[in-house]
């Protein structure tokens, strides 16, 4: 479904009270928004609470949506602002212990594209994924957010600039910093695991 269609559906909900249109949007955005919030807030309970609060804010702030803008940018901006409010209000410092609930989160191993990977391959892939997740979690908030939006949610840089209310050059610089820091962190982890650090 195209972003323009999302905006049209939201306008149907906002202007005509069409709840089925709103439900389509909830079904489409719920999982990506939750993953975004989980990676920013880093605690399952915080992400679940934030997701509910973001949907409430979407409803309360519906009048601020401009049909000329991209709906995905607007909804991620609402989520971004909510997280920034949390960080300011609670001095929220994410912790690593609860990146995801294994029973509820979709297993990354289920998404491997190779045919019949061996148990050893699966274990190595999971270790690499865990290493990368931990490194992403250690990135500064603004840089981490750019990486999550671009690399994990495929949001265009121009939209990320709108979400963060930052110049496009700043967003590109943040992505570059994220990639460089992640490469360095993964290299250091791999060296340490081989005993060459």
Short mmCIF file of C-alpha atoms in Angstrom, two decimals:
data_model
loop_
_atom_site.label_atom_id
_atom_site.label_comp_id
_atom_site.label_asym_id
_atom_site.label_seq_id
_atom_site.Cartn_x
_atom_site.Cartn_y
_atom_site.Cartn_z
CA UNK A 1 0.00 0.00 0.00
CA UNK A 2 1.39 3.37 -1.02
CA UNK A 3 2.01 6.15 1.47
CA UNK A 4 -0.50 8.36 -0.37
CA UNK A 5 -3.18 5.72 0.23
CA UNK A 6 -2.30 5.77 3.93
CA UNK A 7 -2.89 9.50 4.01
CA UNK A 8 -6.21 9.09 2.24
CA UNK A 9 -7.28 6.40 4.71
CA UNK A 10 -6.30 8.61 7.63
CA UNK A 11 -8.31 11.50 6.15
CA UNK A 12 -11.31 9.17 5.85
CA UNK A 13 -10.97 8.34 9.53
CA UNK A 14 -10.32 11.92 10.60
CA UNK A 15 -12.95 13.65 8.48
CA UNK A 16 -15.67 11.00 8.23
CA UNK A 17 -15.07 8.81 11.29
CA UNK A 18 -14.35 5.72 9.16
CA UNK A 19 -13.06 3.25 11.77
CA UNK A 20 -12.36 0.55 9.19
CA UNK A 21 -9.90 2.92 7.46
CA UNK A 22 -8.18 3.54 10.78
CA UNK A 23 -7.99 -0.21 11.47
CA UNK A 24 -6.19 -0.76 8.16
CA UNK A 25 -3.57 1.77 9.28
CA UNK A 26 -3.23 0.17 12.71
CA UNK A 27 -2.77 -3.25 11.08
CA UNK A 28 -0.14 -1.86 8.70
CA UNK A 29 1.88 0.30 11.14
CA UNK A 30 1.52 -1.51 14.47
CA UNK A 31 4.44 -3.91 14.04
CA UNK A 32 6.92 -1.44 12.45
CA UNK A 33 6.06 1.18 15.08
CA UNK A 34 6.49 -1.34 17.88
CA UNK A 35 9.89 -2.44 16.52
CA UNK A 36 10.94 1.21 16.19
CA UNK A 37 9.87 1.99 19.77
CA UNK A 38 11.46 -1.18 21.14
CA UNK A 39 14.79 -0.37 19.57
CA UNK A 40 14.68 3.20 20.85
CA UNK A 41 13.39 2.51 24.36
CA UNK A 42 15.09 -0.89 24.68
CA UNK A 43 12.59 -2.35 27.15
CA UNK A 44 9.59 -4.43 26.15
CA UNK A 45 7.19 -2.92 28.69
CA UNK A 46 8.21 0.63 27.75
CA UNK A 47 7.71 -0.11 24.05
CA UNK A 48 4.28 -1.66 24.65
CA UNK A 49 3.17 1.32 26.74
CA UNK A 50 4.63 3.76 24.23
CA UNK A 51 2.85 2.05 21.31
CA UNK A 52 -0.53 2.53 22.98
CA UNK A 53 0.31 6.11 23.84
CA UNK A 54 1.45 6.84 20.27
CA UNK A 55 -1.87 5.56 18.87
CA UNK A 56 -3.73 7.75 21.38
CA UNK A 57 -1.63 10.72 20.26
CA UNK A 58 -2.32 9.92 16.60
CA UNK A 59 -6.04 10.11 17.39
CA UNK A 60 -5.72 13.27 19.51
CA UNK A 61 -3.43 14.99 17.00
CA UNK A 62 -5.32 13.91 13.87
CA UNK A 63 -6.19 17.53 13.11
CA UNK A 64 -2.46 18.33 12.71
CA UNK A 65 -1.97 15.89 9.83
CA UNK A 66 -1.49 17.70 6.54
CA UNK A 67 -2.57 15.61 3.56
CA UNK A 68 0.27 17.20 1.56
CA UNK A 69 2.83 15.44 3.74
CA UNK A 70 3.69 11.78 3.82
CA UNK A 71 1.65 9.84 6.36
CA UNK A 72 4.54 7.58 7.39
CA UNK A 73 6.70 10.63 8.19
CA UNK A 74 3.90 12.11 10.27
CA UNK A 75 3.22 8.97 12.30
CA UNK A 76 6.92 8.31 12.93
CA UNK A 77 7.25 11.95 13.95
CA UNK A 78 4.50 11.43 16.55
CA UNK A 79 6.38 8.35 17.83
CA UNK A 80 9.70 10.23 17.80
CA UNK A 81 8.25 13.12 19.79
CA UNK A 82 6.74 10.73 22.32
CA UNK A 83 10.13 9.05 22.86
CA UNK A 84 11.90 12.39 23.20
CA UNK A 85 9.29 13.41 25.80
CA UNK A 86 9.97 10.18 27.68
CA UNK A 87 13.71 10.73 27.59
CA UNK A 88 13.32 14.29 28.91
CA UNK A 89 10.57 13.62 31.44
CA UNK A 90 11.87 10.40 32.96
CA UNK A 91 15.56 10.76 32.25
CA UNK A 92 14.90 7.43 30.57
CA UNK A 93 18.09 5.49 30.17
CA UNK A 94 17.49 2.29 28.20
CA UNK A 95 18.96 -0.93 29.54
CA UNK A 96 19.98 -3.94 27.52
CA UNK A 97 18.50 -6.76 29.57
CA UNK A 98 15.16 -6.88 27.75
CA UNK A 99 15.71 -6.28 24.05
CA UNK A 100 12.78 -8.51 23.20
CA UNK A 101 10.59 -11.19 24.69
CA UNK A 102 11.62 -14.45 22.99
CA UNK A 103 8.08 -15.84 23.21
CA UNK A 104 6.50 -12.82 21.53
CA UNK A 105 9.18 -11.51 19.19
CA UNK A 106 9.52 -12.95 15.71
CA UNK A 107 12.62 -15.12 15.58
CA UNK A 108 15.34 -13.74 13.33
CA UNK A 109 16.40 -17.32 12.63
CA UNK A 110 13.06 -17.92 10.91
CA UNK A 111 13.99 -15.27 8.35
CA UNK A 112 17.29 -16.73 7.17
CA UNK A 113 17.20 -17.03 3.40
CA UNK A 114 19.55 -19.99 3.01
CA UNK A 115 18.13 -23.41 2.38
CA UNK A 116 18.48 -25.87 5.25
CA UNK A 117 21.11 -24.03 7.30
CA UNK A 118 22.99 -26.20 9.76
CA UNK A 119 22.49 -25.72 13.51
CA UNK A 120 26.02 -24.28 13.66
CA UNK A 121 25.17 -21.76 10.90
CA UNK A 122 22.00 -20.80 12.77
CA UNK A 123 23.91 -20.31 16.01
CA UNK A 124 26.58 -18.18 14.31
CA UNK A 125 23.91 -16.08 12.59
CA UNK A 126 22.10 -15.54 15.90
CA UNK A 127 25.38 -14.56 17.59
CA UNK A 128 26.09 -12.02 14.81
CA UNK A 129 22.58 -10.65 15.08
CA UNK A 130 22.83 -10.35 18.88
CA UNK A 131 26.21 -8.64 18.53
CA UNK A 132 24.76 -6.12 16.06
CA UNK A 133 21.65 -5.53 18.21
CA UNK A 134 23.85 -4.81 21.24
CA UNK A 135 26.02 -2.44 19.19
CA UNK A 136 22.93 -0.61 17.86
CA UNK A 137 21.70 -0.29 21.43
CA UNK A 138 24.90 1.48 22.44
CA UNK A 139 24.61 4.16 19.73
CA UNK A 140 23.65 7.67 20.90
CA UNK A 141 19.88 8.25 20.60
CA UNK A 142 19.81 10.49 17.51
CA UNK A 143 22.24 8.29 15.59
CA UNK A 144 20.47 5.09 16.69
CA UNK A 145 17.13 6.48 15.57
CA UNK A 146 18.42 7.29 12.07
CA UNK A 147 19.90 3.80 11.74
CA UNK A 148 16.70 2.12 12.94
CA UNK A 149 14.47 4.15 10.64
CA UNK A 150 16.67 3.69 7.56
CA UNK A 151 18.23 0.24 7.91
CA UNK A 152 15.42 -1.54 9.71
CA UNK A 153 12.29 0.30 8.58
CA UNK A 154 13.47 1.48 5.12
CA UNK A 155 12.31 5.06 5.73
CA UNK A 156 13.82 7.47 3.13
CA UNK A 157 16.42 9.93 4.44
CA UNK A 158 14.26 12.90 3.49
CA UNK A 159 11.45 11.57 5.69
CA UNK A 160 13.88 10.89 8.53
CA UNK A 161 14.96 14.53 8.31
CA UNK A 162 11.30 15.53 8.69
CA UNK A 163 10.81 13.12 11.60
CA UNK A 164 13.88 14.38 13.44
CA UNK A 165 13.30 17.98 12.39
CA UNK A 166 16.91 18.08 11.22
CA UNK A 167 18.65 19.08 7.99
CA UNK A 168 19.11 16.27 5.48
CA UNK A 169 22.91 16.63 5.73
CA UNK A 170 22.75 16.05 9.49
CA UNK A 171 20.69 12.91 8.99
CA UNK A 172 23.13 11.59 6.36
CA UNK A 173 26.02 12.34 8.71
CA UNK A 174 24.25 10.49 11.54
CA UNK A 175 23.74 7.45 9.31
CA UNK A 176 27.42 7.53 8.32
CA UNK A 177 28.42 7.72 11.99
CA UNK A 178 26.09 4.83 12.84
CA UNK A 179 27.55 2.61 10.12
CA UNK A 180 31.14 3.45 11.10
CA UNK A 181 30.49 2.85 14.81
CA UNK A 182 28.69 -0.42 14.11
CA UNK A 183 31.48 -1.68 11.85
CA UNK A 184 34.03 -0.83 14.53
CA UNK A 185 31.97 -2.44 17.31
CA UNK A 186 31.37 -5.65 15.36
CA UNK A 187 35.05 -5.87 14.35
CA UNK A 188 36.13 -5.43 17.96
CA UNK A 189 33.62 -8.05 19.15
CA UNK A 190 34.77 -10.53 16.51
CA UNK A 191 38.43 -9.97 17.43
CA UNK A 192 37.59 -10.42 21.11
CA UNK A 193 35.72 -13.66 20.43
CA UNK A 194 38.72 -14.98 18.49
CA UNK A 195 41.04 -13.95 21.32
CA UNK A 196 43.03 -11.52 19.14
CA UNK A 197 41.99 -8.31 20.88
#
